[in-house]
Every structure is written in structure tokens, then in C-alpha cells.
């Protein structure tokens, strides 16, 4: 009853507010001022992590990701995000995105530059530490700062190229959206490339494809007769072949309660333009009030040159995350699983699974304190505490 | 005759004003709906009072690209956020134009309940007691004719 009274009051106030707002707006052009404007936004975090079994290890970390937004009136925006973080003895810097957006159309946005790829949802929308409900990223998406999911399937994808984004409401509750992009694409990681001590996300070799020294730490490799090369995104802005990466994501959303996305990309990563690298993803989210369920699944396929033939390695993974807010507290549970990577029926690399239990305390709508404990088979349990803030 | 003409002209003026008011109110209501439905998919609703109105223009361009909103939707959210900024703190509601009903209403109730359930001192500013008092005062002034629709 108390809630209903509150809702009635808020809705009543909203109606009144609409009237007063209309009063305030009357005589005022709704179009934004054409004057350029610079906004500094972003997020930052401080964290402490420890492994709780075997040799006790613990470390502090911190990161800041300033987002710069600069608009030239209502149709043109430049936006970029830098990420500064600690990695071992170094402070690392990553350009997550730097893009120009043209928004002169009703349903279409055109993007050029380096941008977060709309593959799945986590990488593009959920990875900021104040939004992600756990200190770590899901195994599907590695993220170097503000929580590293070592041995993940894909890095948070960010690449240079062009993108077309379309959105269309259908009726009052349904909306559809589509994003299509072409980018430089992944590249074969050779020798000690990327081994400069900087472990920032764009240099993280795709671990599903790593059997060499470039393998992301923590990845457990099975005995395999295959030598599968490593592939990296954003290893450099110089493309290594004539082939580009093509991808897209189609989404359906119903009201504020349900959304589903299907994603795919295709690229070739070798200098000779022969070897395919494909990804397929499915993402679903359902929320009702303070309860939220989010799940994503990804399949990555990589061709490689074996003795006298071409082979294809497949690896799939998924996560499901449940969160429910009780006042300022929010318990979270996430189950991550990477299935074995297989070439034909042979296991090329064993999978992983992690159960993460966490509880968040929201100091404000943009500042959670996150406490989490991770269980992983054959690995030490891990404890982490992270304080994040969006600004 | 003059009286009749005056009455007709006054009526027309009232209708025109009402039309303008409805249009603006509709934009605010639509913005509230889009704000509540889309922004909360990824993150908690942020208070409009965090930024000034010019910054919200820039931020809504950013969010339009990130959240795949149409230009109209992004503009509606901007109008709503700007309209709710600077009045007391800043109220955030859903369904301001057309209050939801049935299951929808339950969903909104739960969302609002969750929003209201922040710990003391960390409650979103847009639902503060001061805001409610401010809006009540504003409403009273409107009813008593101390404020006018421009």
C-alpha cells in the first residue's frame, strides 16, 4: 500500500510536472543550441583482490576512464574514451574508442573512427565498472582494467572502421534496432608482438586461439597436436591484409522489461586472406523492477593451417547473471562457462567455469561498492572488493 | 456583439494555448517513458540534476548512439531531463503522460520501489522530500494563480 501511495504521488507529481515543464518550455525552441559543447564524463574504480587458497597473494588496483564528448550542435558528436590503469609496475593507457557520429537522420546514426563493436551487449554497454554488477567481466569478454577475466573468449571488442546504426519503435512497446559495421578486423599475432609488458585490453590476444606464449595467463591448455595461432584485435591500426571485418547486431526490445540481440562477425586474419575468423552471439535480458536476469552466449570459429590441410577450431561459452536489489544492497550471482575448444572432435583446449557470488552496496545510483567471491575448479578461490563510480 | 466576439477570441486563445500545452506535455511524458524504459536497461537512472541543461544535449547525443535511440526519442528524453532539471532537485518518473496499468503498473511500482529503497543519505536526489515539497508548493501556486503558463 505504501508503494502504491508513493507511485500515485509520483505519477501525480509527474503530471503536474508535465504542466509546469510545458509552461517552462513554451516559447522556447525545443531544438538544442547549435553552440559547441565539451563534456567530461566517465568512470573510475579502486579495487583489492586476493586469492584465498595456496600461496596468499593480494593486490590493489585502480583505473580511470575519462569519456570526452564534444558536440557541434544537434547532429554531430565526437566521443572518445581513454582508459588508464595499473598493470604490474606500469600504468597503461588504452584508447577504447574515438569516433565521430553523424545524427542528422531520424532513425540512423553514422559512425566513423574507433568504436566499441556492437557484438553482444556486455562489451558495448555493460563493461564500465559502475554498470557491471561484478568486479570481474564475464569469461566471454576479457577486460584488462577494473576487473580482469583472465583466459576469456574475446576481449571487449573495439576496432577502427565505419558503422551504420538504425532504430525503429514499432507501436508503443516494441522496438527494433540494427547495427552494421566494417572494421580493420583481427590480426595474426606473431612473435613477441604485444609482449611489451602492456597488458591493456586491445593487446590481449584472443585466448581461445592461443596455444603459444601469447596465451592469456590462466588459460589451461590441453595436450593438442594442433598449433593454433593467436589472433588479436587492435594489435595495431595497420591492417595486415586486404580483408576487412564485417559484422552486425539485430535487437528486439519490449518495453523496459525484455531485450534480445543476435550478433555475428566475419573476418580473415592472416596476411594471405585465407583463414576465417567468425563469431556468433546471442544476448537476452529480462528485468522486472529490482530483479534482472542477463545471459549471453558466444561461439567463435577460427580456421588455421594444419599439416597439409586447413582445420577449424570452435569454442563456445556463455554466462547467466541474476541480480536483485533489496534497498541499497544487491546480491548478484553469475555462472560463467567456456566449453572445451575443439578441432573436429579433439579437445584443443580445456574449458573453464566460474561461479561468482557477489553483493553490491549502492552508495548512490552511480557508485557501487562490490564484494565478490569466485569459485573455479582446479584454481584458487578469489576474493575481490571494488569501489566504482560513474561521473 | 463585441462581447460575443471577445468570448470566441478568448475561446480560440484558450484552445491554442491548450494545444501548445498538450504538445509540450506530451513531449515530456514521452521522454519520461523512453527514459524509464531504455536507460534502465543498462544502468540506474541518473538524476537530471547531475548536469546542466546544455550538457544534457551533448550527453543525449552520446546516449542516442550507444542505446540505438531515434532522434525523436533522444530529443524526448532530453526535453524531459531538461524540464525536470532545476525544479527543486529533479524528479524522475515513468509514464508521466499516460500512467501505466495492470502488469505494467506493477512493474513500474517495483522499479520505483527499488529506486526509493536507497539507504538514507544516498537516496536519489530526484525523489527527495525537498523535491516533493517544492512541487507541492509549485502546484499550489499554479492553482492559486500566482504562476501562469507563459
Short mmCIF file of C-alpha atoms in Angstrom, two decimals:
data_model
loop_
_atom_site.label_atom_id
_atom_site.label_comp_id
_atom_site.label_asym_id
_atom_site.label_seq_id
_atom_site.Cartn_x
_atom_site.Cartn_y
_atom_site.Cartn_z
CA UNK A 1 0.00 0.00 0.00
CA UNK A 2 2.84 2.30 0.86
CA UNK A 3 4.37 1.66 -2.51
CA UNK A 4 1.07 2.32 -4.25
CA UNK A 5 0.70 5.60 -2.42
CA UNK A 6 4.20 6.56 -3.39
CA UNK A 7 3.56 5.63 -7.01
CA UNK A 8 0.31 7.54 -7.08
CA UNK A 9 2.02 10.53 -5.61
CA UNK A 10 4.93 10.35 -8.00
CA UNK A 11 2.67 9.92 -11.01
CA UNK A 12 0.51 12.77 -9.82
CA UNK A 13 3.56 14.91 -9.41
CA UNK A 14 4.74 13.83 -12.82
CA UNK A 15 1.51 15.01 -14.36
CA UNK A 16 1.85 18.31 -12.52
CA UNK A 17 5.43 18.47 -13.55
CA UNK A 18 4.46 17.98 -17.16
CA UNK A 19 2.25 21.02 -16.93
CA UNK A 20 4.87 23.12 -15.22
CA UNK A 21 7.54 21.89 -17.60
CA UNK A 22 5.32 22.76 -20.52
CA UNK A 23 4.98 26.18 -19.04
CA UNK A 24 8.72 26.48 -18.75
CA UNK A 25 9.22 25.26 -22.26
CA UNK A 26 6.57 27.28 -24.00
CA UNK A 27 8.09 29.97 -26.10
CA UNK A 28 11.37 28.11 -26.05
CA UNK A 29 12.67 26.24 -29.09
CA UNK A 30 12.99 22.55 -28.29
CA UNK A 31 15.94 22.25 -30.65
CA UNK A 32 19.29 22.27 -28.89
CA UNK A 33 21.59 25.21 -29.13
CA UNK A 34 24.00 24.96 -32.04
CA UNK A 35 26.84 26.16 -29.86
CA UNK A 36 29.56 23.53 -29.45
CA UNK A 37 29.96 21.98 -26.05
CA UNK A 38 32.54 19.80 -24.33
CA UNK A 39 31.52 17.37 -21.60
CA UNK A 40 33.80 15.31 -19.42
CA UNK A 41 32.18 12.12 -18.17
CA UNK A 42 33.42 8.62 -17.46
CA UNK A 43 34.04 6.29 -14.58
CA UNK A 44 36.74 5.10 -12.25
CA UNK A 45 37.35 2.38 -9.74
CA UNK A 46 39.61 1.18 -6.97
CA UNK A 47 39.88 -2.49 -6.16
CA UNK A 48 41.56 -5.05 -3.98
CA UNK A 49 41.79 -8.69 -4.95
CA UNK A 50 43.20 -11.79 -3.29
CA UNK A 51 43.43 -15.47 -3.96
CA UNK A 52 42.42 -17.32 -0.89
CA UNK A 53 43.95 -20.75 -1.35
CA UNK A 54 47.51 -21.91 -1.72
CA UNK A 55 50.01 -19.10 -1.63
CA UNK A 56 48.24 -16.00 -0.44
CA UNK A 57 48.50 -13.23 -2.97
CA UNK A 58 46.74 -9.95 -2.96
CA UNK A 59 46.97 -6.66 -4.78
CA UNK A 60 45.40 -3.28 -5.13
CA UNK A 61 44.45 -1.77 -8.45
CA UNK A 62 42.80 1.33 -9.76
CA UNK A 63 41.63 2.69 -13.07
CA UNK A 64 40.06 5.76 -14.54
CA UNK A 65 38.27 6.01 -17.86
CA UNK A 66 37.56 9.60 -18.86
CA UNK A 67 34.96 9.99 -21.58
CA UNK A 68 35.18 13.15 -23.67
CA UNK A 69 32.11 14.29 -25.56
CA UNK A 70 32.15 17.24 -27.91
CA UNK A 71 29.11 18.19 -29.92
CA UNK A 72 28.84 20.57 -32.83
CA UNK A 73 25.14 21.23 -32.48
CA UNK A 74 22.44 18.61 -32.66
CA UNK A 75 23.75 16.41 -35.48
CA UNK A 76 27.44 15.91 -34.94
CA UNK A 77 29.26 14.43 -31.97
CA UNK A 78 32.84 13.44 -31.30
CA UNK A 79 33.20 10.99 -28.46
CA UNK A 80 36.15 9.16 -27.02
CA UNK A 81 37.11 7.09 -24.03
CA UNK A 82 40.58 6.63 -22.66
CA UNK A 83 41.42 4.10 -20.05
CA UNK A 84 44.27 4.48 -17.59
CA UNK A 85 45.01 1.58 -15.34
CA UNK A 86 47.65 -0.20 -13.34
CA UNK A 87 49.21 -3.33 -14.75
CA UNK A 88 52.11 -4.74 -12.80
CA UNK A 89 54.65 -1.97 -12.46
CA UNK A 90 53.22 0.05 -15.30
CA UNK A 91 50.45 2.50 -15.87
CA UNK A 92 48.75 1.55 -19.08
CA UNK A 93 46.75 3.63 -21.48
CA UNK A 94 44.14 2.38 -23.88
CA UNK A 95 42.08 4.22 -26.43
CA UNK A 96 38.79 2.42 -26.06
CA UNK A 97 37.06 4.47 -28.68
CA UNK A 98 37.42 7.70 -30.60
CA UNK A 99 34.57 8.21 -33.01
CA UNK A 100 32.59 10.77 -34.93
CA UNK A 101 28.82 10.31 -35.00
CA UNK A 102 26.54 11.92 -37.56
CA UNK A 103 22.95 12.10 -36.30
CA UNK A 104 21.14 14.13 -38.89
CA UNK A 105 18.68 11.35 -39.62
CA UNK A 106 15.64 10.32 -37.63
CA UNK A 107 16.43 6.61 -37.34
CA UNK A 108 20.02 6.28 -38.48
CA UNK A 109 23.35 7.19 -36.92
CA UNK A 110 26.56 7.01 -38.94
CA UNK A 111 29.80 6.37 -37.08
CA UNK A 112 33.43 6.57 -38.15
CA UNK A 113 36.59 6.04 -36.13
CA UNK A 114 37.46 3.54 -33.49
CA UNK A 115 34.36 2.32 -31.72
CA UNK A 116 33.13 -0.40 -29.39
CA UNK A 117 31.79 -3.15 -31.58
CA UNK A 118 28.14 -3.99 -31.13
CA UNK A 119 28.82 -7.66 -30.65
CA UNK A 120 26.73 -8.93 -27.78
CA UNK A 121 25.85 -6.39 -25.13
CA UNK A 122 28.46 -6.50 -22.39
CA UNK A 123 31.34 -5.12 -24.40
CA UNK A 124 29.50 -2.14 -25.77
CA UNK A 125 27.19 -1.21 -22.91
CA UNK A 126 27.85 -3.03 -19.66
CA UNK A 127 31.63 -3.11 -19.24
CA UNK A 128 32.03 0.24 -17.38
CA UNK A 129 32.83 -0.61 -13.79
CA UNK A 130 29.93 1.37 -12.36
CA UNK A 131 27.50 -0.52 -14.60
CA UNK A 132 28.92 -4.04 -14.44
CA UNK A 133 27.42 -5.66 -11.36
CA UNK A 134 30.51 -7.72 -10.51
CA UNK A 135 34.17 -6.64 -10.17
CA UNK A 136 35.13 -9.01 -12.97
CA UNK A 137 34.00 -9.28 -16.55
CA UNK A 138 32.33 -12.47 -17.79
CA UNK A 139 34.66 -15.07 -19.30
CA UNK A 140 33.24 -14.27 -22.70
CA UNK A 141 34.71 -10.80 -22.61
CA UNK A 142 38.09 -10.07 -21.10
CA UNK A 143 38.65 -6.61 -19.79
CA UNK A 144 42.03 -5.57 -18.53
CA UNK A 145 41.12 -2.83 -16.11
CA UNK A 146 38.57 -2.64 -13.41
CA UNK A 147 38.39 -6.39 -13.37
CA UNK A 148 40.26 -8.88 -15.49
CA UNK A 149 38.65 -12.08 -16.61
CA UNK A 150 41.77 -13.97 -17.48
CA UNK A 151 41.51 -16.58 -20.17
CA UNK A 152 38.41 -15.08 -21.65
CA UNK A 153 36.96 -15.88 -25.04
CA UNK A 154 37.04 -12.40 -26.56
CA UNK A 155 38.43 -9.07 -25.45
CA UNK A 156 35.99 -6.21 -25.18
CA UNK A 157 35.87 -5.55 -28.87
CA UNK A 158 36.90 -2.18 -30.15
CA UNK A 159 38.10 -1.60 -33.66
CA UNK A 160 38.54 1.09 -36.29
CA UNK A 161 36.20 1.45 -39.24
CA UNK A 162 32.70 2.63 -40.04
CA UNK A 163 29.29 1.76 -38.66
CA UNK A 164 25.63 2.18 -39.53
CA UNK A 165 23.10 2.14 -36.69
CA UNK A 166 19.35 2.04 -37.12
CA UNK A 167 16.50 2.04 -34.64
CA UNK A 168 12.74 1.92 -35.05
CA UNK A 169 9.96 1.83 -32.48
CA UNK A 170 7.04 -0.37 -33.50
CA UNK A 171 3.90 0.57 -31.63
CA UNK A 172 4.20 1.74 -28.07
CA UNK A 173 6.14 -1.15 -26.57
CA UNK A 174 8.25 -2.82 -29.24
CA UNK A 175 11.46 -1.51 -30.69
CA UNK A 176 13.90 -2.89 -33.21
CA UNK A 177 17.48 -1.92 -33.84
CA UNK A 178 20.24 -2.93 -36.19
CA UNK A 179 23.94 -2.11 -36.26
CA UNK A 180 26.22 -2.97 -39.16
CA UNK A 181 29.94 -2.30 -39.28
CA UNK A 182 33.10 -2.81 -41.26
CA UNK A 183 36.46 -2.57 -39.47
CA UNK A 184 40.11 -3.50 -39.79
CA UNK A 185 39.41 -6.80 -38.13
CA UNK A 186 41.58 -9.16 -36.14
CA UNK A 187 45.18 -9.81 -36.96
CA UNK A 188 47.57 -12.68 -36.58
CA UNK A 189 49.76 -12.12 -33.54
CA UNK A 190 53.29 -13.04 -34.41
CA UNK A 191 56.48 -13.33 -32.40
CA UNK A 192 56.61 -11.08 -29.38
CA UNK A 193 54.15 -8.60 -30.78
CA UNK A 194 52.13 -7.21 -27.94
CA UNK A 195 54.66 -8.51 -25.46
CA UNK A 196 55.79 -5.09 -24.31
CA UNK A 197 54.53 -5.50 -20.81
CA UNK A 198 51.41 -3.53 -21.57
CA UNK A 199 48.51 -5.77 -20.90
CA UNK A 200 45.80 -3.47 -22.00
CA UNK A 201 42.70 -4.86 -23.49
CA UNK A 202 43.41 -4.12 -27.12
CA UNK A 203 46.61 -6.10 -26.90
CA UNK A 204 45.07 -9.10 -25.27
CA UNK A 205 45.37 -11.91 -27.73
CA UNK A 206 42.19 -13.83 -28.19
CA UNK A 207 42.90 -16.64 -25.77
CA UNK A 208 40.61 -19.13 -27.40
CA UNK A 209 43.09 -19.11 -30.20
CA UNK A 210 46.22 -19.03 -28.13
CA UNK A 211 48.36 -22.09 -27.83
CA UNK A 212 51.62 -20.18 -27.86
CA UNK A 213 53.38 -17.91 -25.43
CA UNK A 214 50.77 -15.29 -26.27
CA UNK A 215 48.17 -17.24 -24.39
CA UNK A 216 46.39 -15.20 -21.79
CA UNK A 217 47.53 -16.20 -18.29
CA UNK A 218 45.24 -18.60 -16.55
CA UNK A 219 44.23 -20.41 -19.66
CA UNK A 220 44.58 -24.15 -19.22
CA UNK A 221 45.69 -25.77 -22.42
CA UNK A 222 45.06 -29.37 -23.13
CA UNK A 223 47.59 -31.53 -24.87
CA UNK A 224 46.94 -30.94 -28.52
CA UNK A 225 48.68 -31.77 -31.74
CA UNK A 226 47.48 -28.52 -33.24
CA UNK A 227 49.44 -25.31 -33.26
CA UNK A 228 46.67 -22.74 -33.36
CA UNK A 229 47.95 -19.21 -33.93
CA UNK A 230 46.96 -16.29 -31.77
CA UNK A 231 44.69 -13.57 -33.03
CA UNK A 232 44.41 -10.09 -31.61
CA UNK A 233 42.02 -7.19 -32.04
CA UNK A 234 43.50 -3.75 -32.30
CA UNK A 235 47.01 -5.14 -32.22
CA UNK A 236 47.87 -2.23 -34.45
CA UNK A 237 45.95 0.10 -36.66
CA UNK A 238 47.88 -1.14 -39.65
CA UNK A 239 45.78 -3.81 -41.31
CA UNK A 240 47.74 -6.90 -42.20
CA UNK A 241 45.64 -7.95 -45.16
CA UNK A 242 43.14 -6.69 -47.71
CA UNK A 243 40.27 -8.28 -45.92
CA UNK A 244 38.05 -6.32 -43.58
CA UNK A 245 35.84 -7.49 -40.77
CA UNK A 246 32.08 -7.34 -41.34
CA UNK A 247 29.60 -7.68 -38.57
CA UNK A 248 26.26 -6.72 -37.22
CA UNK A 249 23.78 -6.99 -34.41
CA UNK A 250 20.00 -7.10 -34.54
CA UNK A 251 17.99 -6.35 -31.44
CA UNK A 252 14.41 -6.54 -30.22
CA UNK A 253 13.21 -4.84 -27.05
CA UNK A 254 9.83 -4.91 -25.40
CA UNK A 255 9.13 -2.05 -23.07
CA UNK A 256 11.70 -1.80 -20.34
CA UNK A 257 11.48 -5.45 -19.42
CA UNK A 258 12.93 -7.58 -22.22
CA UNK A 259 15.57 -7.33 -24.87
CA UNK A 260 17.30 -9.85 -27.13
CA UNK A 261 20.17 -9.45 -29.56
CA UNK A 262 21.70 -11.65 -32.23
CA UNK A 263 25.24 -10.76 -33.30
CA UNK A 264 27.72 -12.02 -35.85
CA UNK A 265 31.02 -11.05 -37.43
CA UNK A 266 33.21 -12.47 -40.13
CA UNK A 267 36.86 -11.72 -40.81
CA UNK A 268 40.07 -13.21 -42.11
CA UNK A 269 43.13 -12.71 -40.01
CA UNK A 270 46.13 -13.96 -41.93
CA UNK A 271 48.18 -11.93 -44.42
CA UNK A 272 47.17 -14.30 -47.19
CA UNK A 273 43.40 -13.76 -46.73
CA UNK A 274 42.64 -17.45 -46.35
CA UNK A 275 41.84 -18.08 -42.72
CA UNK A 276 38.37 -17.30 -41.44
CA UNK A 277 37.64 -15.91 -38.03
CA UNK A 278 33.93 -15.85 -37.20
CA UNK A 279 31.87 -15.01 -34.16
CA UNK A 280 28.21 -15.54 -33.32
CA UNK A 281 26.44 -14.25 -30.25
CA UNK A 282 23.07 -14.28 -28.59
CA UNK A 283 22.14 -12.00 -25.69
CA UNK A 284 18.96 -11.89 -23.65
CA UNK A 285 17.94 -9.71 -20.75
CA UNK A 286 14.79 -9.69 -18.68
CA UNK A 287 14.09 -7.33 -15.86
CA UNK A 288 11.18 -6.60 -13.64
CA UNK A 289 11.51 -3.94 -11.01
CA UNK A 290 14.66 -4.61 -9.00
CA UNK A 291 15.16 -8.11 -10.47
CA UNK A 292 17.34 -8.63 -13.50
CA UNK A 293 18.46 -11.67 -15.48
CA UNK A 294 21.10 -11.29 -18.14
CA UNK A 295 22.58 -14.00 -20.31
CA UNK A 296 24.86 -14.14 -23.32
CA UNK A 297 26.30 -16.94 -25.41
CA UNK A 298 29.12 -16.74 -27.96
CA UNK A 299 30.59 -19.15 -30.48
CA UNK A 300 33.96 -18.35 -32.04
CA UNK A 301 35.34 -20.23 -35.03
CA UNK A 302 38.91 -19.96 -36.21
CA UNK A 303 40.44 -21.62 -39.20
CA UNK A 304 44.12 -22.40 -39.12
CA UNK A 305 46.67 -24.16 -41.21
CA UNK A 306 47.45 -27.65 -40.03
CA UNK A 307 49.71 -30.15 -41.69
CA UNK A 308 48.69 -30.25 -45.33
CA UNK A 309 45.18 -29.09 -44.60
CA UNK A 310 43.02 -26.36 -43.07
CA UNK A 311 41.28 -27.04 -39.80
CA UNK A 312 38.66 -25.14 -37.83
CA UNK A 313 38.62 -24.72 -34.10
CA UNK A 314 35.33 -23.98 -32.36
CA UNK A 315 34.87 -22.66 -28.88
CA UNK A 316 31.66 -21.57 -27.25
CA UNK A 317 30.82 -20.04 -23.94
CA UNK A 318 28.03 -18.40 -22.06
CA UNK A 319 27.15 -16.72 -18.83
CA UNK A 320 23.97 -16.15 -16.92
CA UNK A 321 23.75 -13.47 -14.27
CA UNK A 322 20.99 -12.79 -11.78
CA UNK A 323 20.75 -9.71 -9.61
CA UNK A 324 18.09 -8.47 -7.25
CA UNK A 325 18.15 -5.24 -5.32
CA UNK A 326 16.99 -5.04 -1.73
CA UNK A 327 17.17 -1.44 -0.73
CA UNK A 328 20.75 -0.32 -1.23
CA UNK A 329 22.03 -3.90 -1.33
CA UNK A 330 22.12 -6.04 -4.42
CA UNK A 331 23.10 -9.70 -4.34
CA UNK A 332 24.49 -10.95 -7.65
CA UNK A 333 25.26 -14.42 -8.89
CA UNK A 334 26.90 -15.26 -12.20
CA UNK A 335 27.71 -18.60 -13.75
CA UNK A 336 30.36 -18.47 -16.47
CA UNK A 337 31.31 -21.37 -18.64
CA UNK A 338 33.71 -21.74 -21.53
CA UNK A 339 33.29 -25.08 -23.21
CA UNK A 340 36.26 -27.04 -24.49
CA UNK A 341 37.75 -25.68 -27.69
CA UNK A 342 37.59 -28.43 -30.25
CA UNK A 343 39.15 -29.20 -33.58
CA UNK A 344 36.90 -31.79 -35.14
CA UNK A 345 36.24 -33.92 -32.06
CA UNK A 346 39.62 -33.42 -30.41
CA UNK A 347 39.91 -31.11 -27.45
CA UNK A 348 42.39 -28.40 -28.34
CA UNK A 349 41.96 -26.56 -25.10
CA UNK A 350 40.01 -27.34 -21.98
CA UNK A 351 37.21 -25.06 -20.93
CA UNK A 352 36.69 -23.18 -17.72
CA UNK A 353 33.81 -22.43 -15.46
CA UNK A 354 33.49 -19.88 -12.70
CA UNK A 355 30.79 -19.29 -10.15
CA UNK A 356 30.79 -15.72 -8.88
CA UNK A 357 28.82 -14.65 -5.84
CA UNK A 358 28.68 -11.00 -5.01
CA UNK A 359 26.84 -8.34 -3.16
CA UNK A 360 26.80 -4.67 -4.05
CA UNK A 361 26.06 -1.72 -1.86
CA UNK A 362 24.86 1.27 -3.85
CA UNK A 363 26.09 4.44 -2.23
CA UNK A 364 24.35 6.37 -4.96
CA UNK A 365 22.80 5.41 -8.30
CA UNK A 366 26.27 5.63 -9.89
CA UNK A 367 28.53 4.36 -7.14
CA UNK A 368 28.50 0.71 -6.06
CA UNK A 369 30.82 -1.00 -3.61
CA UNK A 370 31.15 -4.55 -4.93
CA UNK A 371 32.19 -7.53 -2.91
CA UNK A 372 32.63 -10.82 -4.76
CA UNK A 373 33.92 -14.34 -4.29
CA UNK A 374 34.78 -16.58 -7.23
CA UNK A 375 34.97 -20.36 -7.31
CA UNK A 376 36.81 -22.06 -10.14
CA UNK A 377 37.64 -25.72 -10.42
CA UNK A 378 41.37 -26.52 -10.05
CA UNK A 379 42.09 -22.87 -9.31
CA UNK A 380 42.33 -20.91 -6.12
CA UNK A 381 39.18 -19.19 -4.98
CA UNK A 382 39.37 -15.44 -5.43
CA UNK A 383 38.03 -12.59 -3.40
CA UNK A 384 37.63 -9.08 -4.70
CA UNK A 385 36.41 -5.77 -3.45
CA UNK A 386 35.83 -2.91 -5.83
CA UNK A 387 34.51 0.59 -5.43
CA UNK A 388 33.38 2.15 -8.67
CA UNK A 389 31.90 5.46 -9.63
CA UNK A 390 30.35 6.79 -12.80
CA UNK A 391 30.58 10.51 -13.40
CA UNK B 1 -21.78 41.54 -30.48
CA UNK B 2 -18.44 42.75 -29.09
CA UNK B 3 -18.94 40.51 -26.11
CA UNK B 4 -19.62 37.52 -28.35
CA UNK B 5 -16.51 38.22 -30.43
CA UNK B 6 -14.44 38.58 -27.26
CA UNK B 7 -15.72 35.27 -25.94
CA UNK B 8 -14.97 33.50 -29.24
CA UNK B 9 -11.47 35.00 -29.42
CA UNK B 10 -10.81 34.06 -25.82
CA UNK B 11 -12.00 30.54 -26.54
CA UNK B 12 -9.73 30.26 -29.55
CA UNK B 13 -6.81 31.55 -27.48
CA UNK B 14 -7.50 29.02 -24.77
CA UNK B 15 -7.71 26.20 -27.32
CA UNK B 16 -4.43 27.27 -28.96
CA UNK B 17 -2.74 27.52 -25.57
CA UNK B 18 -4.12 24.13 -24.61
CA UNK B 19 -2.82 22.65 -27.87
CA UNK B 20 0.64 24.05 -27.21
CA UNK B 21 0.48 22.82 -23.65
CA UNK B 22 -0.62 19.36 -24.74
CA UNK B 23 2.20 19.18 -27.24
CA UNK B 24 4.83 20.15 -24.71
CA UNK B 25 3.33 17.95 -22.03
CA UNK B 26 3.29 15.07 -24.45
CA UNK B 27 6.98 15.53 -25.21
CA UNK B 28 7.82 15.49 -21.53
CA UNK B 29 5.63 12.44 -20.92
CA UNK B 30 7.12 10.60 -23.88
CA UNK B 31 10.58 11.50 -22.65
CA UNK B 32 9.77 10.12 -19.22
CA UNK B 33 8.63 6.84 -20.77
CA UNK B 34 11.66 6.49 -23.02
CA UNK B 35 13.95 7.46 -20.13
CA UNK B 36 12.45 4.88 -17.79
CA UNK B 37 12.30 2.08 -20.36
CA UNK B 38 15.62 2.47 -22.14
CA UNK B 39 18.13 4.00 -19.76
CA UNK B 40 17.43 1.49 -17.01
CA UNK B 41 18.20 -1.44 -19.30
CA UNK B 42 21.88 -0.91 -18.65
CA UNK B 43 22.26 1.33 -15.62
CA UNK B 44 20.47 3.03 -12.77
CA UNK B 45 18.54 6.13 -13.66
CA UNK B 46 20.72 9.16 -13.16
CA UNK B 47 19.44 12.35 -11.69
CA UNK B 48 18.86 15.16 -14.19
CA UNK B 49 20.32 17.45 -11.54
CA UNK B 50 23.79 15.96 -12.12
CA UNK B 51 24.33 18.17 -15.18
CA UNK B 52 23.23 21.48 -16.53
CA UNK B 53 20.80 21.59 -19.43
CA UNK B 54 23.43 22.26 -22.10
CA UNK B 55 25.43 19.24 -21.03
CA UNK B 56 22.34 17.06 -21.34
CA UNK B 57 22.18 17.98 -25.03
CA UNK B 58 25.67 16.55 -25.52
CA UNK B 59 25.09 13.54 -23.30
CA UNK B 60 21.87 12.62 -25.07
CA UNK B 61 23.71 12.63 -28.39
CA UNK B 62 26.19 10.18 -26.87
CA UNK B 63 23.42 8.02 -25.46
CA UNK B 64 21.47 8.11 -28.67
CA UNK B 65 24.36 6.42 -30.44
CA UNK B 66 25.07 3.99 -27.61
CA UNK B 67 21.48 2.92 -26.93
CA UNK B 68 20.19 2.94 -30.51
CA UNK B 69 17.56 5.61 -29.93
CA UNK B 70 15.83 7.50 -32.69
CA UNK B 71 16.28 11.24 -32.94
CA UNK B 72 12.73 11.80 -31.65
CA UNK B 73 13.27 9.50 -28.69
CA UNK B 74 16.58 11.11 -27.78
CA UNK B 75 15.02 14.56 -28.08
CA UNK B 76 12.08 13.50 -25.91
CA UNK B 77 14.42 12.28 -23.19
CA UNK B 78 16.40 15.50 -23.44
CA UNK B 79 13.25 17.58 -23.12
CA UNK B 80 12.15 15.52 -20.13
CA UNK B 81 15.53 15.71 -18.42
CA UNK B 82 15.85 19.43 -19.05
CA UNK B 83 12.30 20.04 -17.92
CA UNK B 84 12.88 18.17 -14.70
CA UNK B 85 16.22 19.80 -14.06
CA UNK B 86 16.30 22.83 -11.86
CA UNK B 87 12.90 22.39 -10.24
CA UNK B 88 13.80 21.62 -6.68
CA UNK B 89 16.00 18.65 -7.25
CA UNK B 90 14.92 16.63 -10.25
CA UNK B 91 12.04 14.22 -10.36
CA UNK B 92 12.17 11.05 -12.36
CA UNK B 93 9.02 9.13 -13.04
CA UNK B 94 7.74 6.77 -15.61
CA UNK B 95 4.54 7.04 -17.56
CA UNK B 96 4.07 10.68 -16.76
CA UNK B 97 1.83 11.20 -19.74
CA UNK B 98 -0.16 8.00 -19.58
CA UNK B 99 0.09 6.23 -16.24
CA UNK B 100 0.54 2.51 -16.84
CA UNK B 101 -1.97 -0.03 -15.72
CA UNK B 102 -2.20 -3.71 -14.86
CA UNK B 103 1.05 -5.64 -15.10
CA UNK B 104 2.84 -2.60 -16.42
CA UNK B 105 1.82 -0.68 -13.33
CA UNK B 106 3.15 -3.47 -11.12
CA UNK B 107 6.45 -3.39 -12.99
CA UNK B 108 6.77 0.35 -12.59
CA UNK B 109 5.84 0.06 -8.93
CA UNK B 110 8.64 -2.39 -8.36
CA UNK B 111 11.09 -0.24 -10.25
CA UNK B 112 10.10 2.80 -8.23
CA UNK B 113 10.16 0.79 -5.05
CA UNK B 114 13.70 -0.27 -5.84
CA UNK B 115 14.64 3.30 -6.63
CA UNK B 116 13.10 4.53 -3.41
CA UNK B 117 14.87 1.90 -1.38
CA UNK B 118 18.28 3.52 -1.41
CA UNK B 119 19.86 3.89 2.02
CA UNK B 120 19.21 7.06 3.92
CA UNK B 121 21.50 9.77 2.69
CA UNK B 122 22.07 8.03 -0.63
CA UNK B 123 18.54 8.25 -1.95
CA UNK B 124 18.48 9.64 -5.46
CA UNK B 125 18.04 13.35 -5.18
CA UNK B 126 15.16 13.32 -7.62
CA UNK B 127 12.90 11.70 -5.05
CA UNK B 128 13.87 13.77 -2.06
CA UNK B 129 11.36 15.22 0.39
CA UNK B 130 12.54 18.66 -0.65
CA UNK B 131 11.51 17.95 -4.21
CA UNK B 132 8.08 16.75 -3.21
CA UNK B 133 7.63 19.85 -1.07
CA UNK B 134 8.89 22.02 -3.90
CA UNK B 135 6.48 20.53 -6.39
CA UNK B 136 3.60 20.76 -3.94
CA UNK B 137 4.39 24.42 -3.44
CA UNK B 138 4.68 24.95 -7.19
CA UNK B 139 1.35 23.24 -7.77
CA UNK B 140 -0.36 25.35 -5.14
CA UNK B 141 1.00 28.50 -6.67
CA UNK B 142 -0.35 27.42 -10.03
CA UNK B 143 -3.77 26.70 -8.58
CA UNK B 144 -3.85 29.99 -6.76
CA UNK B 145 -2.95 31.86 -9.89
CA UNK B 146 0.42 33.06 -8.66
CA UNK B 147 2.10 31.31 -11.54
CA UNK B 148 0.99 31.47 -15.12
CA UNK B 149 1.54 29.40 -18.20
CA UNK B 150 3.64 31.62 -20.46
#
